[in-house]
Tab-separated table of N, CA and C in Angstrom:
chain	number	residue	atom	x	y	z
A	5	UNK	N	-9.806	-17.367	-14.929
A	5	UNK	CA	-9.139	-16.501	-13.969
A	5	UNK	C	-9.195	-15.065	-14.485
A	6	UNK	N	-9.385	-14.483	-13.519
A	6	UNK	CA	-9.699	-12.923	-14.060
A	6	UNK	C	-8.334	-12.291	-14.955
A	7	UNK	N	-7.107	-12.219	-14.046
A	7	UNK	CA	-6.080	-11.830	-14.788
A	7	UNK	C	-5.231	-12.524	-15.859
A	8	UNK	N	-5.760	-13.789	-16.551
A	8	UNK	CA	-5.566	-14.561	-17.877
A	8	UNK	C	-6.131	-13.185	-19.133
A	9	UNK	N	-4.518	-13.289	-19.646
A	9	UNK	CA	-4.302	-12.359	-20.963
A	9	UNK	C	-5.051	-10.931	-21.023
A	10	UNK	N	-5.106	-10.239	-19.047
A	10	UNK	CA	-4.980	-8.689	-19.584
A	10	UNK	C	-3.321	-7.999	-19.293
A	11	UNK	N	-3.534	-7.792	-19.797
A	11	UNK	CA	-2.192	-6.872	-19.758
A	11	UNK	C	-2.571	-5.627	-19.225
A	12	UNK	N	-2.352	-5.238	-18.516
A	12	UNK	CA	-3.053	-3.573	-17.639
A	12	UNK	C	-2.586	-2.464	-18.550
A	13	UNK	N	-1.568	-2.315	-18.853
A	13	UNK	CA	-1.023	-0.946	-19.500
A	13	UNK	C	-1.799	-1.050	-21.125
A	14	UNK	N	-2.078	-1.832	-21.340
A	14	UNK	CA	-2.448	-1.673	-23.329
A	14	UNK	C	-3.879	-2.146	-23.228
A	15	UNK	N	-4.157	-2.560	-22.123
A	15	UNK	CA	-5.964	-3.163	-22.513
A	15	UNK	C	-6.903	-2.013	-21.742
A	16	UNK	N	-6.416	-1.699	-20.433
A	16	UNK	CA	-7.411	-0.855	-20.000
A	16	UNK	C	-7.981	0.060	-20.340
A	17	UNK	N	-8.036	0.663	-21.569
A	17	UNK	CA	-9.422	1.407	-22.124
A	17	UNK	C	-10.727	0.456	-22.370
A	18	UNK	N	-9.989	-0.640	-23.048
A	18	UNK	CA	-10.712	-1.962	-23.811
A	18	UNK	C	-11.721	-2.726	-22.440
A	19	UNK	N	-10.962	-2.811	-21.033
A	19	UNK	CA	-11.036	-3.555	-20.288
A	19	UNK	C	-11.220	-3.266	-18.685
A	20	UNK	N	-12.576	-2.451	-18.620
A	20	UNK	CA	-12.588	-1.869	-17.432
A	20	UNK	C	-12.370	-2.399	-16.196
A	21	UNK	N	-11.983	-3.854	-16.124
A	21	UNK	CA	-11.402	-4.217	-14.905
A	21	UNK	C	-9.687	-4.161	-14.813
A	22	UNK	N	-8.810	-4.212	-16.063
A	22	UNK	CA	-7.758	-3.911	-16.508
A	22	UNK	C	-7.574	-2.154	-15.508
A	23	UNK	N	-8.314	-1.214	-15.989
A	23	UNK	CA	-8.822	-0.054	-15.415
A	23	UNK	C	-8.381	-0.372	-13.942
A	24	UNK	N	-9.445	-0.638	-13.365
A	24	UNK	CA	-9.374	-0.456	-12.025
A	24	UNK	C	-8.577	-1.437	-11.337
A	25	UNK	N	-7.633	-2.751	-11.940
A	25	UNK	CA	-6.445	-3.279	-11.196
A	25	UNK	C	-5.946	-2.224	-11.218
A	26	UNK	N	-5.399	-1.238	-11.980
A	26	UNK	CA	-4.145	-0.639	-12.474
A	26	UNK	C	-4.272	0.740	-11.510
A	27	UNK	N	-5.596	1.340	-11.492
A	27	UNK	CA	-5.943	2.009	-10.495
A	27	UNK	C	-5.583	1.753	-8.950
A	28	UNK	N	-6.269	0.886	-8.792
A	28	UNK	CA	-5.890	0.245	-7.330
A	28	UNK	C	-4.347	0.022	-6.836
A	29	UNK	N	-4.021	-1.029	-7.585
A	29	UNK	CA	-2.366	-0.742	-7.690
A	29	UNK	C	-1.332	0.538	-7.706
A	30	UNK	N	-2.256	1.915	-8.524
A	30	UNK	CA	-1.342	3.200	-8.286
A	30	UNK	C	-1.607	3.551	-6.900
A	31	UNK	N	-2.848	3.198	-6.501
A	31	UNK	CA	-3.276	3.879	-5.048
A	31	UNK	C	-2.800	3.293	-4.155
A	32	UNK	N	-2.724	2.090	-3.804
A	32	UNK	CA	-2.336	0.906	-2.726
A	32	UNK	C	-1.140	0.724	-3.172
A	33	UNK	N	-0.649	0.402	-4.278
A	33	UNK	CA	0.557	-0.547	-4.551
A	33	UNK	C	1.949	-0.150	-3.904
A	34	UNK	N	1.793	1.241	-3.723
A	34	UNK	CA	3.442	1.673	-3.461
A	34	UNK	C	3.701	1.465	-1.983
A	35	UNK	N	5.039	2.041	-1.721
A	35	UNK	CA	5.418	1.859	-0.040
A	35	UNK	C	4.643	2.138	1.090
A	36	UNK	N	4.339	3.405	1.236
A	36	UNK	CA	3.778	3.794	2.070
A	36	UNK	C	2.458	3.143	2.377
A	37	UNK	N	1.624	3.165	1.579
A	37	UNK	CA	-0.208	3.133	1.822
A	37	UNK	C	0.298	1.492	2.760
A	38	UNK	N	0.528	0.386	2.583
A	38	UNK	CA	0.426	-0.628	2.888
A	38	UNK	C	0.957	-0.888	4.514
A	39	UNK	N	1.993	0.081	4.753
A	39	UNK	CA	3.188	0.245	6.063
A	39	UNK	C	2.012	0.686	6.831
A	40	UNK	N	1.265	1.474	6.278
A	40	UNK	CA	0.316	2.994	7.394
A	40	UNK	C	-0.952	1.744	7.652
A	41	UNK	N	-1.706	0.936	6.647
A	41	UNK	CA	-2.457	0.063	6.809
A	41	UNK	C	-2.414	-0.781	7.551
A	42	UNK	N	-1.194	-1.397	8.228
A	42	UNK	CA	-0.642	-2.318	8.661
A	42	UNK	C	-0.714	-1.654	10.215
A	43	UNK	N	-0.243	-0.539	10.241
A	43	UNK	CA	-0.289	0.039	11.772
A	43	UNK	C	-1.717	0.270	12.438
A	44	UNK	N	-2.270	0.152	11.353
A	44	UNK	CA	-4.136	0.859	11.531
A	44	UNK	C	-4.925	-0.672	12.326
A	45	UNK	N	-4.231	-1.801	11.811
A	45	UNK	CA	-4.990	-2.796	12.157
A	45	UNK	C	-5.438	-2.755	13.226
A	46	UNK	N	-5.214	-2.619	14.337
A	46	UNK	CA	-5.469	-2.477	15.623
A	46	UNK	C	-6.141	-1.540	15.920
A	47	UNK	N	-6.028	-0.712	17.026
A	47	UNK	CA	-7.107	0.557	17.679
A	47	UNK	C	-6.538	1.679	16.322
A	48	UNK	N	-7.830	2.628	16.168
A	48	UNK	CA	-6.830	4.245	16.108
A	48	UNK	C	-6.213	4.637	16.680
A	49	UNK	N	-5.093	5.416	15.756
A	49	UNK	CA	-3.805	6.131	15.784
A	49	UNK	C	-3.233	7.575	15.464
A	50	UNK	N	-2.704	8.217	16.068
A	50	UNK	CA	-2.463	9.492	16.312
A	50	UNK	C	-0.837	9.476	15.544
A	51	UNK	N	-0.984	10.850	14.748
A	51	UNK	CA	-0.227	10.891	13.719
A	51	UNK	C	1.106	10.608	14.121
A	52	UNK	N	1.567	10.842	15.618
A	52	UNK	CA	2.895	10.986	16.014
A	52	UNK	C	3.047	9.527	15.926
A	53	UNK	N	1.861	8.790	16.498
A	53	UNK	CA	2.262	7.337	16.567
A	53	UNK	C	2.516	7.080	15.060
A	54	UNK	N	1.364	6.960	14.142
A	54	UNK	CA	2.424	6.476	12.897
A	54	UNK	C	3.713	7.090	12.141
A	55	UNK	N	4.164	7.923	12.885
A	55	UNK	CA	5.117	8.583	11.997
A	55	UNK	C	6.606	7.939	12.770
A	56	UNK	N	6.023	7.538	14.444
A	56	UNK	CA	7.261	6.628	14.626
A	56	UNK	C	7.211	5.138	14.507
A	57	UNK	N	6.184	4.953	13.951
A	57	UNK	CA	5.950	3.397	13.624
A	57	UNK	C	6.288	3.152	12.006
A	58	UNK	N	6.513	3.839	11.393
A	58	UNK	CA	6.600	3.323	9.965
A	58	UNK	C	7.901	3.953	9.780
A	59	UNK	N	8.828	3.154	9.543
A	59	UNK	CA	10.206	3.930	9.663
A	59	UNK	C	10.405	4.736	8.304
A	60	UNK	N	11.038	5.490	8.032
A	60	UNK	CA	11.592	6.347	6.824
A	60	UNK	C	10.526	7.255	5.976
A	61	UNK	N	9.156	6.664	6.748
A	61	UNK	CA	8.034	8.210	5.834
A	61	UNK	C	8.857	10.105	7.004
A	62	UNK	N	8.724	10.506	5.728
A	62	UNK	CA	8.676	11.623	6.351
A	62	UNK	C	7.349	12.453	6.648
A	63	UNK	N	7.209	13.604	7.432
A	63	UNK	CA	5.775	13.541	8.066
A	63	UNK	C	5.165	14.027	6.798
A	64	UNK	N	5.802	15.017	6.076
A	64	UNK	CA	4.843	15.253	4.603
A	64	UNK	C	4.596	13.965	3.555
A	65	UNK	N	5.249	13.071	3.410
A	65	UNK	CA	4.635	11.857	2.782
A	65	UNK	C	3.695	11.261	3.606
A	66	UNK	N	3.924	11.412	5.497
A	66	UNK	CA	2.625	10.102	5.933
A	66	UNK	C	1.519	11.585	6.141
A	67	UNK	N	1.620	12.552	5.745
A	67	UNK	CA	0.582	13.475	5.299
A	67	UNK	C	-0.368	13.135	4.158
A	68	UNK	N	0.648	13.329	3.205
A	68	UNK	CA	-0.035	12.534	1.750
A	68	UNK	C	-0.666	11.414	1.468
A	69	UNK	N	0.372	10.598	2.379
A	69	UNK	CA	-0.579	8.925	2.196
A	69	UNK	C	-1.844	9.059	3.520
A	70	UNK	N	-1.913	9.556	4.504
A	70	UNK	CA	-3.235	9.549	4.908
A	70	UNK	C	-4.141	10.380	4.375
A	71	UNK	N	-4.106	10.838	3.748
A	71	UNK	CA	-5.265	11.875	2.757
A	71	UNK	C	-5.408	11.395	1.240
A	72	UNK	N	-5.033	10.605	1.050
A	72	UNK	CA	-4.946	9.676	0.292
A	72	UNK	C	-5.809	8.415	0.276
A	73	UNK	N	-5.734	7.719	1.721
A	73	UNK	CA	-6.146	6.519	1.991
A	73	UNK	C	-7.863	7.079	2.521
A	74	UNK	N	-7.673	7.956	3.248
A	74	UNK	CA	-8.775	9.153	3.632
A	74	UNK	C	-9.681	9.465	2.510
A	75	UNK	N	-9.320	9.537	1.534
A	75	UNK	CA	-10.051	10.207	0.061
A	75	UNK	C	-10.191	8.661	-0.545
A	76	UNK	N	-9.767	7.507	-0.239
A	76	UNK	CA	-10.302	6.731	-0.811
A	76	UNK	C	-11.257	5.561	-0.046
A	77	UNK	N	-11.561	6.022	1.312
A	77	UNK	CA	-12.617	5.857	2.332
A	77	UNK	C	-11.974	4.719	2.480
A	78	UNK	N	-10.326	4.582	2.652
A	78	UNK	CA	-9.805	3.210	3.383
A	78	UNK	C	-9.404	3.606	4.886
A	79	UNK	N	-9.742	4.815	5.441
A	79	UNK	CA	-9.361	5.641	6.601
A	79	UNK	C	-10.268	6.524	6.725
A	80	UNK	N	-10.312	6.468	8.331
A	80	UNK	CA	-11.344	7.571	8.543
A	80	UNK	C	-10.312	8.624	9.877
A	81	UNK	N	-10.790	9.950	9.196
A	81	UNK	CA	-9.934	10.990	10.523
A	81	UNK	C	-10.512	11.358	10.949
A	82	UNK	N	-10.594	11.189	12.564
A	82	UNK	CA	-11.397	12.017	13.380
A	82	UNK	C	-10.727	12.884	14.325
A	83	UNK	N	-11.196	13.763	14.384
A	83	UNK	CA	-10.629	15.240	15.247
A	83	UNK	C	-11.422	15.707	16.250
A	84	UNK	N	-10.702	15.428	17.481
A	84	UNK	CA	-11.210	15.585	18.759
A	84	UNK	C	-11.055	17.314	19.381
A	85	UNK	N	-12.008	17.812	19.472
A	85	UNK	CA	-12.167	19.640	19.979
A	85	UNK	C	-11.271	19.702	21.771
A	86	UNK	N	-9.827	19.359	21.958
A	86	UNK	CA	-9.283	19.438	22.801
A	86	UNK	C	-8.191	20.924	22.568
A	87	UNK	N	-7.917	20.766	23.592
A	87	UNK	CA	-6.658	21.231	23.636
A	87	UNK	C	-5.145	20.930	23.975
A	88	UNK	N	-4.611	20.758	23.228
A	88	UNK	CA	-4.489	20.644	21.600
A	88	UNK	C	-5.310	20.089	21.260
A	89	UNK	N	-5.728	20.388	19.941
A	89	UNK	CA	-6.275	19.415	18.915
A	89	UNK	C	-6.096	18.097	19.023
A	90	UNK	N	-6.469	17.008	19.057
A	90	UNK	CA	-6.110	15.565	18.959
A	90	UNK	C	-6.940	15.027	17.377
A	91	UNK	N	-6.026	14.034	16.283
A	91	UNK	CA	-6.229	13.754	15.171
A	91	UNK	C	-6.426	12.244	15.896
A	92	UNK	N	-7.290	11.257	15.456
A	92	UNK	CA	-6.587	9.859	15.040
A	92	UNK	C	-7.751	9.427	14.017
A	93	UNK	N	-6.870	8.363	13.388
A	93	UNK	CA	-6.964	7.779	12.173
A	93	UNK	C	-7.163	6.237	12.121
A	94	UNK	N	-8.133	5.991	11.667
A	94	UNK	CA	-8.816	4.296	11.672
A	94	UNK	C	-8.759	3.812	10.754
A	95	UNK	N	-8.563	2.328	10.273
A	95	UNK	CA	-9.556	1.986	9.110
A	95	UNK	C	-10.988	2.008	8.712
A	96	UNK	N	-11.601	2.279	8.246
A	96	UNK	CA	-12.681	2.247	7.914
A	96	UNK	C	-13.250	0.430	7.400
A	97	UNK	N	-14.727	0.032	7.666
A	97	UNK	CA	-14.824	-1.059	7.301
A	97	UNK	C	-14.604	-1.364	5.433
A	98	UNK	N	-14.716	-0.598	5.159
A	98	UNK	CA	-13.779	-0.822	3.685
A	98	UNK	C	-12.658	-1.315	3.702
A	99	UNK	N	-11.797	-0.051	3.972
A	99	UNK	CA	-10.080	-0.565	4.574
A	99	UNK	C	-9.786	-1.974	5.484
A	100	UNK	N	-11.184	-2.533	6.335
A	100	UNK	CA	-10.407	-3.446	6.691
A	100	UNK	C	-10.960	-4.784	6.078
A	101	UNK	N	-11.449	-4.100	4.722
A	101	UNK	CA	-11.898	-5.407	4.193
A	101	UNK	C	-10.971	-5.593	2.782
A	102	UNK	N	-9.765	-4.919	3.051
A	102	UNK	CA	-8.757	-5.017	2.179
A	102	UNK	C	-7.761	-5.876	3.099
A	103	UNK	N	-7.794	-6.052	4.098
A	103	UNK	CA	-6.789	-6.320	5.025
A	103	UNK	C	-6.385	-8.165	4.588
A	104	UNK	N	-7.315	-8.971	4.435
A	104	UNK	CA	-7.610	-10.379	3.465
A	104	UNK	C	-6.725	-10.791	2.435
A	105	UNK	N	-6.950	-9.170	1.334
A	105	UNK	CA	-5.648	-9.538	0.479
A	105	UNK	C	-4.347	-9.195	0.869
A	106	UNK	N	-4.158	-8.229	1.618
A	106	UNK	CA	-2.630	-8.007	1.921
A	106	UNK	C	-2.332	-8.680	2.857
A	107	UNK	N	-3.129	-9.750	3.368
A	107	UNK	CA	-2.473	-10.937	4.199
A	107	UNK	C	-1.907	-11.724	3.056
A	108	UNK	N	-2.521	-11.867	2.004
A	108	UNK	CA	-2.293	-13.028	0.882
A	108	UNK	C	-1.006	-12.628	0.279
A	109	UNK	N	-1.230	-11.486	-0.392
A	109	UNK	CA	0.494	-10.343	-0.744
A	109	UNK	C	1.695	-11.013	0.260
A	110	UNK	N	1.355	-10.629	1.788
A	110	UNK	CA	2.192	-10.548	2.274
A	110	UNK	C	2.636	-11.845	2.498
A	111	UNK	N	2.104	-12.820	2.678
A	111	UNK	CA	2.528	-14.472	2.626
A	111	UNK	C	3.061	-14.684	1.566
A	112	UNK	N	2.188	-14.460	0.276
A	112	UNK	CA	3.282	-15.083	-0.531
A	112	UNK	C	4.511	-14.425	-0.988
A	113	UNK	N	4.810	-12.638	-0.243
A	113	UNK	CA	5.894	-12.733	-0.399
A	113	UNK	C	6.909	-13.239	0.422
A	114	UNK	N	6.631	-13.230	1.399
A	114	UNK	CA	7.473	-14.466	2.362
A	114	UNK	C	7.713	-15.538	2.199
A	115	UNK	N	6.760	-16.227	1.215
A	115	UNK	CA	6.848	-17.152	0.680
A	115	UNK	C	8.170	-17.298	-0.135
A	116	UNK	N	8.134	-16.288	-1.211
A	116	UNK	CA	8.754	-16.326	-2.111
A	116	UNK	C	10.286	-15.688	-2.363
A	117	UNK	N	10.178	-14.663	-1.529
A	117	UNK	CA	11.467	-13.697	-1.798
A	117	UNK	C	12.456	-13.974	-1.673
A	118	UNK	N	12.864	-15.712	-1.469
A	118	UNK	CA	14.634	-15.937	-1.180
A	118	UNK	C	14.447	-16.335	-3.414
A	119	UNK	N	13.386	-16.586	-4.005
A	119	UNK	CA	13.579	-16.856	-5.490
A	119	UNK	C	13.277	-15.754	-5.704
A	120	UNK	N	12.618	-14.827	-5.362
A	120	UNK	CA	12.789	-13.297	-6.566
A	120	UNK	C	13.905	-13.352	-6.097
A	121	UNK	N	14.521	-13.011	-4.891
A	121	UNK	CA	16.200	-12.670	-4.614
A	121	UNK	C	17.026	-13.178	-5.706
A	122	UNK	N	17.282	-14.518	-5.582
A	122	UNK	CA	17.759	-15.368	-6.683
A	122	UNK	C	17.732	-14.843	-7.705
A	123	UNK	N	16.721	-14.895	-8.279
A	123	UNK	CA	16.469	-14.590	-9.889
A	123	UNK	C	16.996	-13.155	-9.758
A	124	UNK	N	17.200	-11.962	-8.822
A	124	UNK	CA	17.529	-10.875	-9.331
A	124	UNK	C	18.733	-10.768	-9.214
A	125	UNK	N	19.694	-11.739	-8.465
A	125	UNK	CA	21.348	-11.921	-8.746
A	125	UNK	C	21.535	-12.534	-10.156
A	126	UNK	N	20.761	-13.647	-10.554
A	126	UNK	CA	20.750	-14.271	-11.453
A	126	UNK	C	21.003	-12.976	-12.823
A	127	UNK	N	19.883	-12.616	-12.695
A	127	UNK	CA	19.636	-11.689	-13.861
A	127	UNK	C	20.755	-10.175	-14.099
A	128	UNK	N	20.690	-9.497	-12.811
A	128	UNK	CA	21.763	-8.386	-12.582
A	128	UNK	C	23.390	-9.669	-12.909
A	129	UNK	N	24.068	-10.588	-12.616
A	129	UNK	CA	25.015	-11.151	-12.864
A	129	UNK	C	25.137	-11.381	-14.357
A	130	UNK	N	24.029	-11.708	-15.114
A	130	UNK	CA	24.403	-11.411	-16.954
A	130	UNK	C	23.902	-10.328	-17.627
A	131	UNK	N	23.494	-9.504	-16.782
A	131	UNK	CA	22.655	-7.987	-17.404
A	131	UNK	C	23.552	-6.851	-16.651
A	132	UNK	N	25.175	-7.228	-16.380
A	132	UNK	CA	25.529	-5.916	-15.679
A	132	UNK	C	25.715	-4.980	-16.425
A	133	UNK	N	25.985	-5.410	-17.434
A	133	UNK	CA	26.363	-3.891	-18.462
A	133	UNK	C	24.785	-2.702	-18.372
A	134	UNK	N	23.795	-3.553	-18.764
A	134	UNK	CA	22.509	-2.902	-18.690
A	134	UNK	C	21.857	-1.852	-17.314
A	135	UNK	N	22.480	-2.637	-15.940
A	135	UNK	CA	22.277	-2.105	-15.207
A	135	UNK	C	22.883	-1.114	-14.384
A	136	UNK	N	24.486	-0.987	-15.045
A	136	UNK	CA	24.830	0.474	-14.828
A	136	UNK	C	24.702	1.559	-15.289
């Protein structure tokens, strides 16, 4: 199995796939990129639409994360010569060939999240001192 005994933070100089999990994960892993991906599945989208579809980005973060996802050719922006301007934003066949694993992510966290839940009462209930 690929991820048997790397550790990402101490091997990836050693371990150029260590490297690019850890990469991928800074780029994809956080809130946003995955919410904006999720809205993309379908037709392109115009910024107003994702900014009321993904609740709590503000428009300068779903700025950042589409120029982001944009710079990492998981989105493509196209800009229509109207008046106004019209933006919308696609996946690109890259981006939607990420779409596979974050079905898998997203099952097994559905799968799973009433035991992370658990385990994090579990753990916060004999670690309270630590966690204030």
């Amino acid at each position: 199995m690929l991820m048997r005994g790397l550790r990402l933070t101490t091997m990836a100089d050693r371990h150029p796939v260590a490297a690019d999990i850890r990469d991928f994960l800074n780029d994809i892993g956080g809130k946003w990129p995955v919410l904006v991906i999720a809205e993309l599945t379908g037709d392109a989208q115009r910024f107003q639409y994702l900014y009321r579809s993904v609740p709590g980005i503000s428009q300068r973060m779903l700025a950042v994360t589409l120029r982001r996802l944009e710079r990492d050719g998981l989105i493509a922006r196209t800009v229509y010569p109207t008046v106004p301007v019209q933006v919308e934003y696609a996946l690109t066949p890259l981006g939607r060939s990420l779409l596979p694993v974050l079905e898998v992510v997203a099952d097994w966290s559905a799968r799973h999240r009433s035991a992370v839940m658990a385990s994090r009462e579990r753990w916060d209930a004999t670690h309270a001192e630590s966690v204030a």
